[in-house]
């Protein structure tokens, strides 16, 4: 891989994590009422609650070859992504949704944590198809992530992705569009983003193509 994706990835992530955030500070003096405390203030370097990572593991994807450099780059942005997010949730997905310990990942090295959990999927039947329904499913009504609101959602996918979802099924998922970044690993220098566009029409600059060489 060449590293022409590094700056776009950092910019896309920082647009989400460095957006203006306000929180209540009980010790902040009121600007107009002397002796009164408690005020909504702007919070810098806020620790967010929920980071969601969704990895396409369809047949033909090599987890280390295709994703390792990007995961390492992501972790270096904050000298350990766990310092910025209290909980990291993971979905390894293809035609079906393979959830692995979706409510916490501990440890300083994100890549080693993710790789060890991915190794536990080796006995799972792999599918050539990477279906959008497998990304969306965990966020559906009565599913594990329905009541959880992502502070940031990163979707890692490849040329195998297919959109098998009708627009009405994507309605709830699209509520997170302003906090979603797509990482699209491809062998094409000019990648076709039409499938991702059909899942999320308002892409803006939140798709980061990573061109795979060799």
Short mmCIF file of C-alpha atoms in Angstrom, two decimals:
data_model
loop_
_atom_site.label_atom_id
_atom_site.label_comp_id
_atom_site.label_asym_id
_atom_site.label_seq_id
_atom_site.Cartn_x
_atom_site.Cartn_y
_atom_site.Cartn_z
CA UNK A 1 0.00 0.00 0.00
CA UNK A 2 1.09 3.53 -0.55
CA UNK A 3 0.31 6.02 2.16
CA UNK A 4 -1.72 8.56 0.19
CA UNK A 5 -4.69 7.57 2.37
CA UNK A 6 -3.09 8.68 5.66
CA UNK A 7 -3.96 12.36 5.53
CA UNK A 8 -7.55 11.79 4.29
CA UNK A 9 -8.07 9.20 7.07
CA UNK A 10 -6.77 11.55 9.76
CA UNK A 11 -8.88 14.41 8.43
CA UNK A 12 -12.03 12.28 8.29
CA UNK A 13 -11.51 11.00 11.84
CA UNK A 14 -10.70 14.41 13.26
CA UNK A 15 -13.78 15.96 11.69
CA UNK A 16 -15.72 13.66 14.01
CA UNK A 17 -13.60 13.54 17.16
CA UNK A 18 -12.63 17.21 17.16
CA UNK A 19 -16.08 18.57 16.46
CA UNK A 20 -17.40 21.14 18.91
CA UNK A 21 -18.49 19.33 22.07
CA UNK A 22 -20.22 20.89 25.06
CA UNK A 23 -20.56 19.45 28.55
CA UNK A 24 -21.80 20.57 31.97
CA UNK A 25 -19.10 21.75 34.37
CA UNK A 26 -20.50 22.04 37.94
CA UNK A 27 -17.48 24.10 39.05
CA UNK A 28 -17.61 26.71 36.29
CA UNK A 29 -18.64 30.14 37.67
CA UNK A 30 -21.76 31.62 36.13
CA UNK A 31 -20.81 34.60 33.91
CA UNK A 32 -23.67 36.80 35.16
CA UNK A 33 -24.74 35.53 38.59
CA UNK A 34 -22.08 36.07 41.24
CA UNK A 35 -21.57 33.08 43.53
CA UNK A 36 -23.47 30.68 41.27
CA UNK A 37 -21.71 27.73 39.70
CA UNK A 38 -22.56 25.24 36.96
CA UNK A 39 -22.39 25.98 33.27
CA UNK A 40 -22.32 24.33 29.84
CA UNK A 41 -18.76 24.74 28.57
CA UNK A 42 -16.84 23.65 25.51
CA UNK A 43 -14.89 20.46 26.18
CA UNK A 44 -11.52 19.89 24.52
CA UNK A 45 -9.91 16.44 24.10
CA UNK A 46 -13.12 14.83 25.25
CA UNK A 47 -13.14 11.11 25.95
CA UNK A 48 -16.03 9.70 23.95
CA UNK A 49 -18.10 6.68 24.91
CA UNK A 50 -18.52 4.43 21.86
CA UNK A 51 -16.25 3.62 18.91
CA UNK A 52 -17.62 1.01 16.48
CA UNK A 53 -15.33 -0.86 14.07
CA UNK A 54 -16.94 -2.99 11.35
CA UNK A 55 -14.59 -5.16 9.29
CA UNK A 56 -15.48 -6.84 6.01
CA UNK A 57 -14.03 -10.37 6.34
CA UNK A 58 -15.49 -11.82 3.16
CA UNK A 59 -13.47 -14.33 1.17
CA UNK A 60 -10.53 -12.67 -0.56
CA UNK A 61 -9.89 -10.23 2.27
CA UNK A 62 -6.62 -10.69 4.12
CA UNK A 63 -7.07 -9.04 7.52
CA UNK A 64 -3.38 -8.25 8.09
CA UNK A 65 -2.53 -7.30 4.49
CA UNK A 66 -5.61 -5.16 3.93
CA UNK A 67 -6.30 -3.55 7.30
CA UNK A 68 -3.20 -3.63 9.53
CA UNK A 69 -1.60 -0.40 8.28
CA UNK A 70 -4.87 1.50 8.55
CA UNK A 71 -5.59 0.20 12.07
CA UNK A 72 -2.09 1.13 13.21
CA UNK A 73 -2.46 4.61 11.74
CA UNK A 74 -5.80 5.05 13.48
CA UNK A 75 -4.28 4.00 16.81
CA UNK A 76 -1.34 6.40 16.43
CA UNK A 77 -3.60 9.41 15.94
CA UNK A 78 -4.32 9.47 19.67
CA UNK A 79 -1.31 7.45 20.91
CA UNK A 80 -3.78 4.70 21.70
CA UNK A 81 -7.36 4.98 20.50
CA UNK A 82 -8.57 3.58 23.84
CA UNK A 83 -7.53 6.87 25.44
CA UNK A 84 -10.19 8.69 23.43
CA UNK A 85 -13.02 6.13 23.61
CA UNK A 86 -14.30 4.32 26.70
CA UNK A 87 -15.61 1.34 24.76
CA UNK A 88 -14.66 -0.16 21.42
CA UNK A 89 -17.22 -2.44 19.75
CA UNK A 90 -16.33 -4.75 16.86
CA UNK A 91 -18.27 -6.45 14.10
CA UNK A 92 -16.47 -8.81 11.70
CA UNK A 93 -18.99 -9.11 8.90
CA UNK A 94 -19.50 -10.74 5.51
CA UNK A 95 -22.71 -12.34 4.27
CA UNK A 96 -23.63 -12.91 7.89
CA UNK A 97 -22.73 -10.84 10.91
CA UNK A 98 -19.94 -12.24 13.07
CA UNK A 99 -19.91 -10.37 16.37
CA UNK A 100 -16.93 -10.91 18.65
CA UNK A 101 -17.02 -9.51 22.20
CA UNK A 102 -18.97 -6.46 21.01
CA UNK A 103 -18.96 -4.50 24.25
CA UNK A 104 -15.30 -3.96 25.11
CA UNK A 105 -11.73 -4.31 23.93
CA UNK A 106 -8.96 -3.70 26.41
CA UNK A 107 -5.27 -3.09 25.87
CA UNK A 108 -2.99 -0.46 24.45
CA UNK A 109 -2.41 -2.03 21.03
CA UNK A 110 -5.56 -2.01 18.97
CA UNK A 111 -4.11 -4.07 16.10
CA UNK A 112 -2.98 -6.96 18.31
CA UNK A 113 -6.35 -7.00 20.07
CA UNK A 114 -8.28 -7.06 16.80
CA UNK A 115 -5.99 -9.63 15.18
CA UNK A 116 -6.28 -12.06 18.07
CA UNK A 117 -10.06 -11.85 17.98
CA UNK A 118 -10.10 -12.25 14.22
CA UNK A 119 -7.99 -15.41 14.59
CA UNK A 120 -10.92 -16.88 16.52
CA UNK A 121 -13.04 -16.64 13.37
CA UNK A 122 -10.84 -18.94 11.29
CA UNK A 123 -13.26 -21.83 11.68
CA UNK A 124 -16.22 -19.74 10.55
CA UNK A 125 -17.40 -20.41 6.99
CA UNK A 126 -16.27 -17.52 4.82
CA UNK A 127 -18.52 -16.01 2.20
CA UNK A 128 -17.45 -14.36 -1.05
CA UNK A 129 -20.24 -11.82 -0.49
CA UNK A 130 -19.93 -8.79 1.77
CA UNK A 131 -23.52 -7.67 2.32
CA UNK A 132 -24.65 -4.34 3.71
CA UNK A 133 -27.24 -6.15 5.84
CA UNK A 134 -24.41 -7.60 7.93
CA UNK A 135 -23.25 -4.06 8.82
CA UNK A 136 -26.73 -2.79 9.54
CA UNK A 137 -28.11 -5.80 11.43
CA UNK A 138 -26.50 -5.18 14.86
CA UNK A 139 -28.10 -1.71 14.95
CA UNK A 140 -31.61 -3.04 14.24
CA UNK A 141 -34.55 -3.13 16.63
CA UNK A 142 -34.06 -5.78 19.35
CA UNK A 143 -30.39 -6.21 18.39
CA UNK A 144 -27.40 -5.67 20.68
CA UNK A 145 -26.42 -2.23 19.42
CA UNK A 146 -29.88 -0.71 18.92
CA UNK A 147 -29.71 1.48 22.03
CA UNK A 148 -26.05 2.39 21.60
CA UNK A 149 -25.21 5.60 19.78
CA UNK A 150 -21.82 5.66 18.04
CA UNK A 151 -19.56 8.60 18.71
CA UNK A 152 -17.64 7.31 15.71
CA UNK A 153 -18.33 4.40 13.33
CA UNK A 154 -15.60 3.12 11.01
CA UNK A 155 -16.57 0.65 8.29
CA UNK A 156 -13.74 -1.26 6.60
CA UNK A 157 -14.73 -2.89 3.33
CA UNK A 158 -13.45 -4.09 -0.03
CA UNK A 159 -14.47 -4.63 -3.65
CA UNK A 160 -16.82 -7.46 -2.59
CA UNK A 161 -19.38 -5.17 -0.98
CA UNK A 162 -22.99 -5.45 -2.14
CA UNK A 163 -26.04 -3.44 -1.10
CA UNK A 164 -28.85 -5.89 -0.36
CA UNK A 165 -30.85 -3.43 1.74
CA UNK A 166 -33.90 -1.39 0.77
CA UNK A 167 -33.86 2.31 1.67
CA UNK A 168 -36.33 1.85 4.52
CA UNK A 169 -34.02 -0.66 6.18
CA UNK A 170 -31.16 1.82 6.08
CA UNK A 171 -33.11 4.65 7.70
CA UNK A 172 -31.98 3.94 11.29
CA UNK A 173 -28.40 3.27 10.21
CA UNK A 174 -28.18 6.55 8.31
CA UNK A 175 -28.79 8.50 11.50
CA UNK A 176 -25.09 8.00 12.19
CA UNK A 177 -23.92 9.41 8.85
CA UNK A 178 -22.19 12.45 10.35
CA UNK A 179 -20.14 10.16 12.58
CA UNK A 180 -19.28 7.48 10.00
CA UNK A 181 -16.06 6.97 8.05
CA UNK A 182 -15.75 4.34 5.30
CA UNK A 183 -12.33 2.79 4.60
CA UNK A 184 -12.51 1.20 1.15
CA UNK A 185 -9.65 -1.19 0.34
CA UNK A 186 -9.40 -1.76 -3.40
CA UNK A 187 -7.03 -2.81 -6.15
CA UNK A 188 -8.40 -0.08 -8.42
CA UNK A 189 -6.67 3.30 -8.71
CA UNK A 190 -10.05 4.86 -9.55
CA UNK A 191 -12.38 2.93 -7.23
CA UNK A 192 -16.08 2.62 -7.99
CA UNK A 193 -17.91 3.98 -4.95
CA UNK A 194 -21.41 3.48 -6.36
CA UNK A 195 -22.29 0.62 -3.96
CA UNK A 196 -21.26 2.62 -0.91
CA UNK A 197 -23.15 5.60 -2.33
CA UNK A 198 -26.30 3.49 -2.54
CA UNK A 199 -25.94 2.62 1.16
CA UNK A 200 -25.02 6.14 2.20
CA UNK A 201 -25.84 8.76 -0.46
CA UNK A 202 -24.39 11.73 1.46
CA UNK A 203 -20.80 10.63 1.48
CA UNK A 204 -19.10 14.03 1.48
CA UNK A 205 -15.46 13.36 2.38
CA UNK A 206 -16.05 10.41 4.65
CA UNK A 207 -14.85 7.68 2.27
CA UNK A 208 -11.12 6.94 2.35
CA UNK A 209 -9.93 4.74 -0.57
CA UNK A 210 -6.90 2.60 0.27
CA UNK A 211 -5.36 1.26 -2.93
CA UNK A 212 -3.84 -2.20 -2.50
CA UNK A 213 -0.76 -2.91 -4.60
CA UNK A 214 0.54 -6.37 -5.45
#
